[in-house]
Coordinates of C-alpha atoms in Angstrom, one line a residue:
M7 CA 80.2 76.2 100.4
K8 CA 79.1 73.0 101.5
L9 CA 79.7 69.7 99.1
N10 CA 76.2 68.9 99.2
A11 CA 75.2 72.3 97.9
L12 CA 77.0 71.9 94.6
V13 CA 76.3 68.5 93.6
L14 CA 72.8 69.2 92.5
P15 CA 73.7 72.3 90.3
V16 CA 76.8 70.7 89.1
M17 CA 74.8 67.3 88.3
A18 CA 72.6 69.4 86.6
A19 CA 75.6 70.7 84.4
V20 CA 76.3 67.1 83.2
L21 CA 73.1 66.6 82.2
L22 CA 73.2 70.1 80.4
T23 CA 75.6 68.8 78.2
V24 CA 73.5 66.2 77.1
G25 CA 71.8 67.1 73.6
A26 CA 74.1 70.1 73.1
P27 CA 74.8 70.5 69.2
A28 CA 77.7 69.1 67.6
F29 CA 80.4 71.0 65.7
A30 CA 81.3 69.5 62.6
D31 CA 84.9 70.7 62.4
C32 CA 85.6 69.2 65.7
P33 CA 87.6 65.7 65.8
T34 CA 85.8 63.1 68.0
E35 CA 88.8 60.4 68.1
G36 CA 90.5 60.3 71.0
C37 CA 88.5 63.1 72.9
P38 CA 87.3 62.8 76.4
G39 CA 84.0 61.0 76.6
Q40 CA 82.6 63.3 79.6
T41 CA 82.6 66.7 79.7
V42 CA 81.3 68.6 82.5
G43 CA 79.9 72.1 82.4
T44 CA 77.1 75.0 82.2
I45 CA 76.6 78.6 81.2
E46 CA 75.6 79.9 85.0
V47 CA 75.0 83.5 84.1
P48 CA 72.6 84.5 82.7
A49 CA 70.3 82.6 84.3
E50 CA 67.6 80.7 82.0
G51 CA 64.8 83.1 80.8
A52 CA 66.9 85.9 82.4
L53 CA 65.8 89.7 81.0
V54 CA 68.5 91.2 80.0
S55 CA 69.9 94.6 78.3
G56 CA 72.9 96.9 78.0
Y57 CA 75.8 94.5 78.4
V58 CA 75.4 90.9 79.1
R59 CA 78.2 88.9 81.1
V60 CA 78.3 85.5 80.2
A61 CA 80.0 82.8 82.4
G62 CA 80.1 79.3 83.6
F63 CA 82.6 76.4 83.7
A64 CA 83.5 73.5 81.7
L65 CA 85.9 70.3 82.0
N66 CA 86.8 67.5 80.4
G67 CA 90.7 67.1 81.8
N68 CA 92.3 69.1 79.2
L69 CA 93.1 72.8 79.1
V70 CA 90.7 74.6 77.5
S71 CA 92.3 76.6 74.7
N72 CA 89.5 79.0 73.7
I73 CA 85.7 79.5 74.3
D74 CA 83.5 81.1 71.8
L75 CA 79.9 82.3 72.4
Y76 CA 77.3 82.0 69.7
V77 CA 73.9 83.7 69.4
D78 CA 70.7 82.2 67.6
G79 CA 72.4 79.3 65.8
T80 CA 75.8 77.8 65.9
D81 CA 77.2 78.7 62.7
E82 CA 80.1 80.9 62.0
A83 CA 77.9 83.8 61.2
N84 CA 76.4 83.5 64.4
R85 CA 79.3 83.5 66.6
V86 CA 80.1 86.6 68.6
T87 CA 83.5 86.4 69.7
P88 CA 86.2 85.9 67.7
A89 CA 88.4 82.9 68.7
G90 CA 90.4 83.8 72.1
G91 CA 87.6 86.2 72.4
A92 CA 86.9 85.3 76.2
N93 CA 88.7 84.9 79.1
V94 CA 89.2 81.2 79.9
N95 CA 91.1 79.0 82.6
L96 CA 89.6 80.9 85.7
P97 CA 90.0 79.2 88.9
R98 CA 86.8 77.7 90.3
P99 CA 87.4 76.1 93.6
D100 CA 83.9 75.3 94.1
V101 CA 83.7 73.3 91.0
M102 CA 87.0 71.4 91.9
Q103 CA 85.6 70.6 95.1
A104 CA 82.4 69.1 93.4
F105 CA 84.6 67.1 91.2
P106 CA 87.8 66.1 92.8
Q107 CA 88.9 63.6 90.1
Y108 CA 89.8 66.7 87.9
A109 CA 92.3 67.8 90.4
G110 CA 95.8 68.1 89.1
T111 CA 94.5 67.6 85.5
P112 CA 95.5 70.6 83.1
G113 CA 91.9 71.4 83.0
A114 CA 91.8 72.6 86.3
A115 CA 90.8 76.0 86.2
P116 CA 87.4 75.3 84.4
G117 CA 86.0 78.9 84.6
F118 CA 85.3 81.4 81.7
E119 CA 83.5 84.7 81.4
M120 CA 83.0 87.0 78.3
S121 CA 80.2 89.5 77.5
F122 CA 78.0 90.5 74.7
R123 CA 76.1 93.8 73.8
A124 CA 72.2 93.2 73.8
A125 CA 71.7 96.6 71.6
N126 CA 73.2 94.5 69.0
Y127 CA 70.0 92.3 69.2
S128 CA 66.7 92.8 69.1
N129 CA 64.2 92.7 71.2
G130 CA 62.6 89.3 72.4
S131 CA 63.6 86.0 72.9
H132 CA 67.5 84.7 72.0
K133 CA 69.1 82.0 72.5
L134 CA 72.9 81.5 73.4
Y135 CA 75.6 78.5 72.8
V136 CA 79.0 78.3 74.1
R137 CA 81.5 76.1 72.4
I138 CA 84.7 74.9 74.3
T139 CA 87.7 73.7 72.3
D140 CA 90.9 72.1 74.5
V141 CA 94.0 72.3 73.4
T142 CA 94.0 69.0 71.3
G143 CA 91.8 70.1 69.4
C144 CA 88.5 68.7 70.8
C145 CA 85.2 70.8 70.7
Y146 CA 81.8 70.5 72.5
F147 CA 79.1 72.7 73.1
L148 CA 77.4 73.6 76.6
A149 CA 73.5 73.3 76.5
P150 CA 72.4 76.4 75.4
R151 CA 70.4 78.9 77.2
T152 CA 67.3 81.0 76.5
I153 CA 67.4 85.0 77.4
R154 CA 65.0 87.8 76.9
I155 CA 66.4 91.0 75.3
D156 CA 64.7 94.4 76.3
N157 CA 66.9 97.2 74.9
A158 CA 64.3 99.7 76.2
K159 CA 65.1 98.7 79.7
N160 CA 67.9 101.2 81.5
Q161 CA 70.6 98.7 82.7
P162 CA 71.7 99.6 86.2
P163 CA 75.3 99.7 87.0
F164 CA 77.0 96.7 87.7
G165 CA 80.7 95.8 88.9
V166 CA 82.5 93.9 91.9
L167 CA 83.5 94.8 95.3
D168 CA 87.0 93.4 95.5
V169 CA 88.3 94.8 98.7
P170 CA 87.5 94.4 101.6
I171 CA 86.6 90.5 101.0
P172 CA 83.5 89.3 103.1
D173 CA 83.7 88.9 106.6
S174 CA 87.0 90.5 107.1
S175 CA 88.8 92.9 109.7
V176 CA 90.1 95.6 109.1
H177 CA 93.9 96.2 108.6
A178 CA 95.9 96.7 111.9
N179 CA 96.6 100.5 110.8
G180 CA 93.2 101.5 111.0
V181 CA 92.3 102.2 107.3
L182 CA 89.6 100.5 105.6
A183 CA 90.1 99.9 102.0
V184 CA 87.2 99.8 99.9
A185 CA 88.2 99.0 95.8
G186 CA 86.6 97.5 92.9
W187 CA 84.7 98.4 89.5
A188 CA 81.8 99.6 88.1
L189 CA 80.3 99.5 84.4
D190 CA 77.2 101.0 83.0
D191 CA 76.0 100.6 79.2
R192 CA 75.8 104.6 79.5
R193 CA 78.2 105.9 81.9
V194 CA 78.7 106.0 85.7
E195 CA 78.1 109.3 87.3
H196 CA 79.5 108.3 90.9
V197 CA 80.0 105.7 93.2
D198 CA 78.6 106.1 97.1
V199 CA 79.9 104.0 100.0
F200 CA 78.0 103.6 102.8
I201 CA 78.5 102.2 106.4
D202 CA 75.8 101.0 108.4
G203 CA 73.3 102.7 106.2
L204 CA 74.9 106.1 106.3
L205 CA 76.4 107.8 103.2
E206 CA 80.0 107.5 104.5
R207 CA 82.2 108.9 101.3
E208 CA 81.9 109.1 97.4
A209 CA 84.8 106.8 96.0
V210 CA 87.2 108.1 93.4
I211 CA 86.2 106.5 89.8
G212 CA 88.2 106.4 86.8
V213 CA 91.0 104.0 88.2
N214 CA 92.8 102.2 85.5
R215 CA 91.3 98.2 85.3
P216 CA 92.6 96.9 82.0
D217 CA 92.0 93.2 84.0
V218 CA 87.8 94.4 83.6
A219 CA 88.6 95.5 79.8
A220 CA 89.9 92.2 79.4
Y221 CA 86.4 90.9 80.5
Y222 CA 84.2 93.4 79.0
P223 CA 86.3 94.4 75.7
N224 CA 83.6 96.1 73.8
V225 CA 82.5 98.5 76.9
P226 CA 84.6 102.0 76.3
D227 CA 84.8 102.8 79.8
A228 CA 86.2 99.1 81.3
T229 CA 89.8 100.2 80.9
S230 CA 88.8 103.3 83.4
S231 CA 86.1 101.6 85.6
G232 CA 87.9 101.2 88.7
F233 CA 87.0 102.6 92.2
V234 CA 88.6 103.5 95.5
I235 CA 88.8 105.1 98.6
F236 CA 90.3 104.6 102.0
I237 CA 88.5 105.3 105.5
D238 CA 89.6 106.2 108.7
S239 CA 88.1 103.1 110.4
T240 CA 89.0 105.2 113.8
R241 CA 86.0 106.9 113.7
L242 CA 83.9 103.8 113.8
T243 CA 83.1 102.0 117.1
N244 CA 85.1 98.7 117.5
G245 CA 82.8 95.7 116.4
V246 CA 80.7 94.4 113.2
H247 CA 79.6 96.9 110.8
T248 CA 78.1 97.0 107.1
L249 CA 79.4 98.2 104.2
T250 CA 77.4 98.7 101.0
V251 CA 78.8 100.1 97.9
K252 CA 76.0 101.6 94.9
A253 CA 76.8 102.8 91.7
T254 CA 74.6 105.5 89.8
D255 CA 74.9 106.3 86.1
D256 CA 74.1 109.7 84.4
Q257 CA 70.1 108.7 84.0
G258 CA 70.2 108.2 88.1
Q259 CA 69.7 104.5 87.9
Q260 CA 71.2 102.8 90.8
G261 CA 72.9 99.5 91.1
L262 CA 73.6 97.5 94.2
L263 CA 77.4 96.4 93.9
A264 CA 78.0 94.5 96.9
T265 CA 77.3 94.3 100.7
R266 CA 80.1 93.3 103.1
R267 CA 79.9 93.2 107.1
F268 CA 83.4 93.8 108.2
Q269 CA 84.8 94.1 111.9
V270 CA 87.0 96.8 113.3
F271 CA 89.1 96.2 116.4
N272 CA 91.3 99.3 116.9
N273 CA 93.4 100.1 119.9
A274 CA 96.3 102.5 120.0
P275 CA 99.4 99.9 120.0
N276 CA 97.8 98.6 116.7
L277 CA 97.9 102.1 115.0
P278 CA 100.9 102.9 113.6
P279 CA 101.7 105.0 110.8
F280 CA 101.6 103.8 107.0
G281 CA 102.5 105.1 103.6
E282 CA 105.1 104.4 100.7
V283 CA 108.3 105.2 99.5
E284 CA 108.3 105.8 95.9
Y285 CA 111.9 106.7 95.5
P286 CA 114.5 105.3 95.1
L287 CA 113.7 102.3 93.4
L288 CA 115.3 98.5 94.5
Q289 CA 118.8 98.2 94.1
A290 CA 119.6 101.8 93.3
T291 CA 123.2 102.6 92.7
W292 CA 124.4 106.1 94.6
F293 CA 127.0 108.1 93.2
G294 CA 128.9 110.8 95.1
N295 CA 132.1 113.1 94.6
C296 CA 134.6 111.9 97.0
L297 CA 136.9 114.6 96.5
R298 CA 136.8 116.9 99.7
L299 CA 134.6 120.2 99.1
P300 CA 134.0 123.0 102.0
G301 CA 130.6 122.9 103.0
G302 CA 128.0 125.4 101.8
P303 CA 127.2 128.8 103.0
S304 CA 124.3 126.7 105.2
G305 CA 127.0 124.6 106.9
G306 CA 125.3 121.8 105.7
E307 CA 125.6 118.3 103.9
I308 CA 125.1 119.8 100.5
R309 CA 128.5 119.8 98.8
D310 CA 128.2 119.0 95.3
T311 CA 124.6 119.4 93.7
R312 CA 125.6 117.3 90.6
Y313 CA 125.1 114.0 93.0
I314 CA 122.0 114.6 95.2
M315 CA 120.2 111.4 95.8
T316 CA 116.9 112.1 96.4
V317 CA 114.2 110.0 99.0
T318 CA 110.4 110.4 98.4
G319 CA 107.2 109.0 99.4
W320 CA 104.5 109.7 102.1
A321 CA 103.2 108.7 105.2
L322 CA 100.1 109.0 107.3
D323 CA 98.7 107.9 110.8
T324 CA 95.0 107.4 112.4
S325 CA 94.5 107.4 116.3
I326 CA 91.4 106.6 118.2
Y327 CA 92.0 109.8 120.0
A328 CA 92.1 112.6 117.3
E329 CA 94.2 114.8 119.2
R330 CA 97.2 112.0 119.5
G331 CA 97.0 111.0 115.6
G332 CA 99.3 112.5 113.1
V333 CA 103.1 111.8 111.8
S334 CA 105.7 113.3 114.0
H335 CA 108.3 112.5 111.8
V336 CA 110.0 110.5 109.2
F337 CA 113.5 109.4 109.3
L338 CA 116.3 107.3 107.1
E339 CA 118.4 104.8 108.5
L340 CA 121.5 103.6 106.7
D341 CA 122.7 100.0 108.0
G342 CA 120.9 100.9 111.3
A343 CA 122.2 104.3 112.1
V344 CA 119.9 107.6 111.6
L345 CA 121.2 109.2 108.6
K346 CA 118.4 112.0 108.4
D347 CA 115.3 113.0 110.6
T348 CA 112.4 115.5 109.6
R349 CA 112.5 116.8 113.2
G350 CA 116.6 117.3 113.5
A351 CA 116.7 114.6 116.1
F352 CA 119.7 112.3 116.7
G353 CA 122.1 114.9 115.6
T354 CA 120.6 115.6 112.1
L355 CA 120.1 118.8 110.8
G356 CA 116.4 118.3 110.1
C357 CA 113.9 120.2 107.9
R358 CA 115.6 123.4 106.5
R359 CA 116.1 125.7 103.4
E360 CA 119.2 124.3 101.5
F361 CA 121.2 127.3 99.7
N362 CA 123.0 125.2 97.6
L363 CA 119.6 123.8 96.0
N364 CA 118.2 127.0 95.2
N365 CA 116.4 127.5 98.7
A366 CA 114.5 124.5 98.3
L367 CA 113.4 122.8 101.5
V368 CA 115.0 119.3 102.0
D369 CA 114.7 116.8 104.8
C370 CA 111.1 117.6 105.6
Y371 CA 107.5 116.1 106.0
G372 CA 104.3 117.7 105.2
F373 CA 104.7 118.5 101.4
Y374 CA 101.2 119.1 99.8
R375 CA 99.7 115.8 98.5
P376 CA 96.8 116.3 96.9
D377 CA 96.5 112.9 95.4
L378 CA 96.3 111.6 98.8
N379 CA 93.6 113.9 100.0
V380 CA 91.4 112.5 97.4
L381 CA 92.1 109.1 98.6
Y382 CA 92.0 109.4 102.0
P383 CA 89.8 112.1 102.8
G384 CA 89.1 112.9 106.3
F385 CA 92.5 111.7 107.5
T386 CA 94.9 113.8 109.5
Q387 CA 97.5 115.7 107.3
S388 CA 96.6 113.8 104.4
A389 CA 96.8 117.1 102.4
N390 CA 100.6 117.4 103.4
A391 CA 101.8 113.8 104.0
G392 CA 105.0 114.1 101.5
F393 CA 108.3 113.6 102.7
F394 CA 111.5 114.6 100.8
F395 CA 115.1 113.7 101.5
A396 CA 118.2 115.3 99.7
V397 CA 121.3 112.9 100.5
D398 CA 124.9 114.2 98.8
V399 CA 126.6 110.8 98.6
G400 CA 130.0 112.3 98.5
Y401 CA 129.2 114.0 101.9
L402 CA 128.5 110.6 103.3
L403 CA 131.5 108.9 101.8
T404 CA 134.1 111.8 102.8
D405 CA 132.7 113.4 105.8
M406 CA 131.0 110.7 107.6
G407 CA 133.5 107.7 106.7
I408 CA 130.9 105.7 105.1
K409 CA 132.3 102.9 102.9
E410 CA 131.8 102.5 99.3
G411 CA 129.6 99.3 98.6
N412 CA 126.3 97.7 99.3
H413 CA 124.3 99.2 102.5
M414 CA 120.6 98.7 103.4
L415 CA 118.5 102.1 103.7
Q416 CA 115.3 101.9 105.7
I417 CA 112.8 104.6 105.4
K418 CA 110.5 105.1 108.9
A419 CA 107.9 107.0 110.1
A420 CA 106.8 107.6 113.9
D421 CA 103.6 108.9 115.2
K422 CA 103.0 111.3 118.2
E423 CA 102.8 108.3 120.3
D424 CA 106.0 107.1 119.3
N425 CA 104.9 104.0 117.1
V426 CA 107.4 103.8 114.7
T427 CA 106.8 102.0 111.3
L428 CA 109.4 101.0 108.7
L429 CA 108.0 102.0 105.5
K430 CA 110.5 100.4 103.3
E431 CA 113.9 98.6 103.2
L432 CA 115.9 99.6 100.3
P433 CA 119.6 97.9 99.3
V434 CA 121.4 100.8 98.0
N435 CA 125.1 100.4 96.4
L436 CA 127.4 103.6 97.6
E437 CA 130.1 104.3 94.9
C438 CA 132.5 107.4 94.2
A439 CA 131.8 108.8 90.8
T440 CA 135.4 110.1 90.9
Q441 CA 136.4 106.3 90.8
N442 CA 134.0 106.3 87.7
L443 CA 134.4 108.5 84.8
D444 CA 131.0 108.0 83.3
P445 CA 128.3 108.1 86.3
P446 CA 125.0 106.6 85.3
P447 CA 122.1 108.6 84.4
L448 CA 119.2 109.5 86.5
G449 CA 115.7 108.7 85.5
Y450 CA 112.4 107.2 86.6
V451 CA 109.4 105.3 84.7
D452 CA 106.6 107.3 85.5
D453 CA 103.9 105.3 83.3
P454 CA 103.4 102.2 83.6
S455 CA 103.5 101.4 87.2
N456 CA 104.9 98.0 88.6
Y457 CA 102.7 95.4 87.6
E458 CA 100.1 97.5 85.6
F459 CA 98.0 95.5 83.3
I460 CA 98.4 97.6 79.9
G461 CA 97.0 97.3 76.4
G462 CA 97.0 98.2 73.1
I463 CA 99.1 101.6 72.2
F464 CA 100.2 102.4 75.3
P465 CA 102.0 105.7 76.1
V466 CA 105.4 104.9 78.2
F467 CA 106.2 108.1 79.9
G468 CA 109.2 109.2 82.3
W469 CA 112.4 111.4 82.5
A470 CA 116.0 110.9 82.2
L471 CA 119.5 113.1 83.0
D472 CA 123.0 112.4 82.4
L473 CA 125.9 114.8 83.4
D474 CA 127.1 114.4 80.0
G475 CA 124.1 115.2 78.2
V476 CA 121.5 112.7 77.0
I477 CA 121.3 112.1 73.3
R478 CA 118.8 109.4 73.0
V479 CA 116.2 107.2 75.1
R480 CA 115.1 103.9 74.0
V481 CA 112.8 101.4 75.5
L482 CA 113.5 97.6 75.4
I483 CA 110.8 94.8 76.3
D484 CA 112.6 91.9 77.8
G485 CA 116.1 93.1 76.0
V486 CA 114.7 93.8 72.8
A487 CA 114.6 97.4 71.4
Q488 CA 111.1 98.8 70.4
V489 CA 109.7 101.0 67.7
D490 CA 107.5 103.9 68.6
A491 CA 104.2 103.0 67.2
V492 CA 103.2 106.4 66.3
T493 CA 106.6 108.1 65.2
G494 CA 108.2 104.5 63.6
R495 CA 111.6 105.6 65.5
D496 CA 113.6 103.0 67.6
Y497 CA 113.8 105.9 70.2
A498 CA 111.7 107.6 72.4
E499 CA 110.6 111.6 72.3
Y500 CA 112.8 113.3 74.4
G501 CA 112.7 117.1 75.6
L502 CA 109.2 117.2 77.2
P503 CA 109.2 119.6 79.8
S504 CA 110.0 118.5 83.7
P505 CA 109.9 121.4 86.1
D506 CA 109.3 118.9 89.0
V507 CA 112.9 117.4 88.0
S508 CA 114.6 120.7 87.3
A509 CA 114.1 121.6 90.9
I510 CA 115.6 118.4 92.5
Y511 CA 118.4 118.7 90.0
P512 CA 119.5 122.2 89.2
N513 CA 122.7 121.4 88.0
Y514 CA 122.3 118.8 85.2
P515 CA 121.8 119.9 81.3
Q516 CA 118.4 119.4 80.0
R517 CA 117.0 119.4 83.6
G518 CA 114.0 121.5 82.7
N519 CA 113.1 119.4 79.5
S520 CA 113.9 116.0 80.7
R521 CA 110.7 114.0 80.3
W522 CA 110.5 111.3 77.3
R523 CA 107.7 109.7 75.9
F524 CA 107.1 106.4 73.8
Y525 CA 104.3 104.9 72.5
L526 CA 104.2 100.8 72.7
D527 CA 102.5 98.6 70.8
T528 CA 101.3 96.0 72.9
T529 CA 99.7 94.0 70.7
K530 CA 103.1 93.0 69.0
I531 CA 104.0 91.2 72.5
A532 CA 102.3 88.1 74.7
N533 CA 99.7 88.3 77.1
S534 CA 101.9 87.9 79.9
E535 CA 104.7 89.4 82.4
H536 CA 107.3 91.6 80.6
D537 CA 110.3 93.7 81.7
L538 CA 110.6 97.0 80.6
L539 CA 114.2 98.9 80.3
V540 CA 115.0 102.3 79.8
E541 CA 118.3 103.0 78.2
V542 CA 119.8 106.1 78.1
I543 CA 122.7 106.9 75.1
D544 CA 124.9 110.0 76.7
G545 CA 127.1 112.4 75.3
R546 CA 129.9 109.7 74.8
G547 CA 127.9 107.4 73.3
N548 CA 127.9 105.1 76.2
Y549 CA 124.4 102.9 76.9
R550 CA 123.1 102.9 80.5
S551 CA 120.0 102.0 82.1
A552 CA 118.0 104.8 83.6
G553 CA 115.0 102.9 84.8
T554 CA 113.0 99.7 84.9
R555 CA 109.3 98.1 85.4
R556 CA 107.7 95.0 85.3
F557 CA 104.3 95.2 83.9
I558 CA 101.4 92.7 82.3
V559 CA 100.0 92.7 78.9
N560 CA 96.3 92.0 78.5
N561 CA 94.8 92.1 75.2
N562 CA 91.6 90.9 74.2
T563 CA 89.9 91.2 70.6
L564 CA 87.1 93.3 70.5
V565 CA 83.7 91.4 70.2
R566 CA 81.1 92.6 67.9

């Protein structure tokens, strides 16, 4: 945006603060003499209904502490948001471009956003007031904004298309990601994605979006307002296309969320496989039995099922020629040497049924993944894109001559045209369990995922196993043990069914009931990043880690 396009509205913003009401409790001594800001949304005289978004910016050089919204007056009884009820200090590069003198000041992120429910007010004209309070205690009001409320009007769905960004090119792997969020004063029925005017797909709705809930804390569905879909762009011609996303509510009212132009440039060398490695986690320690044992009836690599370490995930592929598309195999490398290959290349055993694991399929690609079939509709192999490797670490340390210590594990996927992708590179530490009389527990945190936004009373789930038995599972946040918000105990509920874990670790005690659940009260910790540590107390009384996560708390007080 050009600077001169900003000057007029921003100059208006300066003038709009003139004549704004004073606030008796705000000190004036030592406060900045000039303030800049305006209510940008809703527009002056706008007809509104449903949930009304109020957004704008405010600058006085100081960091904003909180912003409050008032309706039809500036008395305490007119306040809509409790203190801290708005989202503040949002980046606004366009505003900073117009006011470069504020660059580098504590208040250099001047944006704000909040909402209120129109149904709480009568039909007709109403006036909005926004009060700014900075960290020094200085307060000022922006110029008021008049709106008209019509509660008989059905508000069309509204929202944001986060991806793709305007005028973007499709990622080189041929996947067009479409993601965002949509809300309605009733209920969003579905979200449709159009390409060049034709209906392409219906997006998956109900995706967790606690960041949206922070903007609309009084909307019950805001936490699950996200939508996402992945489109195979190889079915589109190379060139510029138009993407349109519309949301429809349960009364048939449709709202346009966004229109984007994007460019497709696909050719065979630019279309390698893609995917995700879900397990193991970073900095994993793999234990094995270093006492030599005879091979199993399959003559394979699984000797001691107590020490089976797994590698799981999924992989997909696209191609401009349908007959050439698809993943051909997935393989593991340890320090650059092939360790496992699903097709049995490089002297590996390949995909097979392992007798010592109850004839389970191991080292295979093609496991059923209905979640991917929903998210990646139309992609080759999307319903059967999972892979699973079982690694007997003791076999690596004894029969293969690999040394104890740190190693680099690489998980790669190849397509039918021999394009290879590194899905993930993970450092792993190999260690003999015979040198460690108390091998650590195994475990995983299912929810929350890494860097997930959470709030309120949040149910944390996972599973844990230990060869000596699991006595207790504790949840620590930033090193401090937490108390379950429902049970009042300082440990998780353990013993929930886990048939999936039992199939992978058949020789562990409690394998069929190894899941745990813990209700975390996030309102007792700060709105910021936190580290979650799952601690297992085993049958010997030892305390060991069985999973970690980093998450973000975002709690906002409900508006009335």
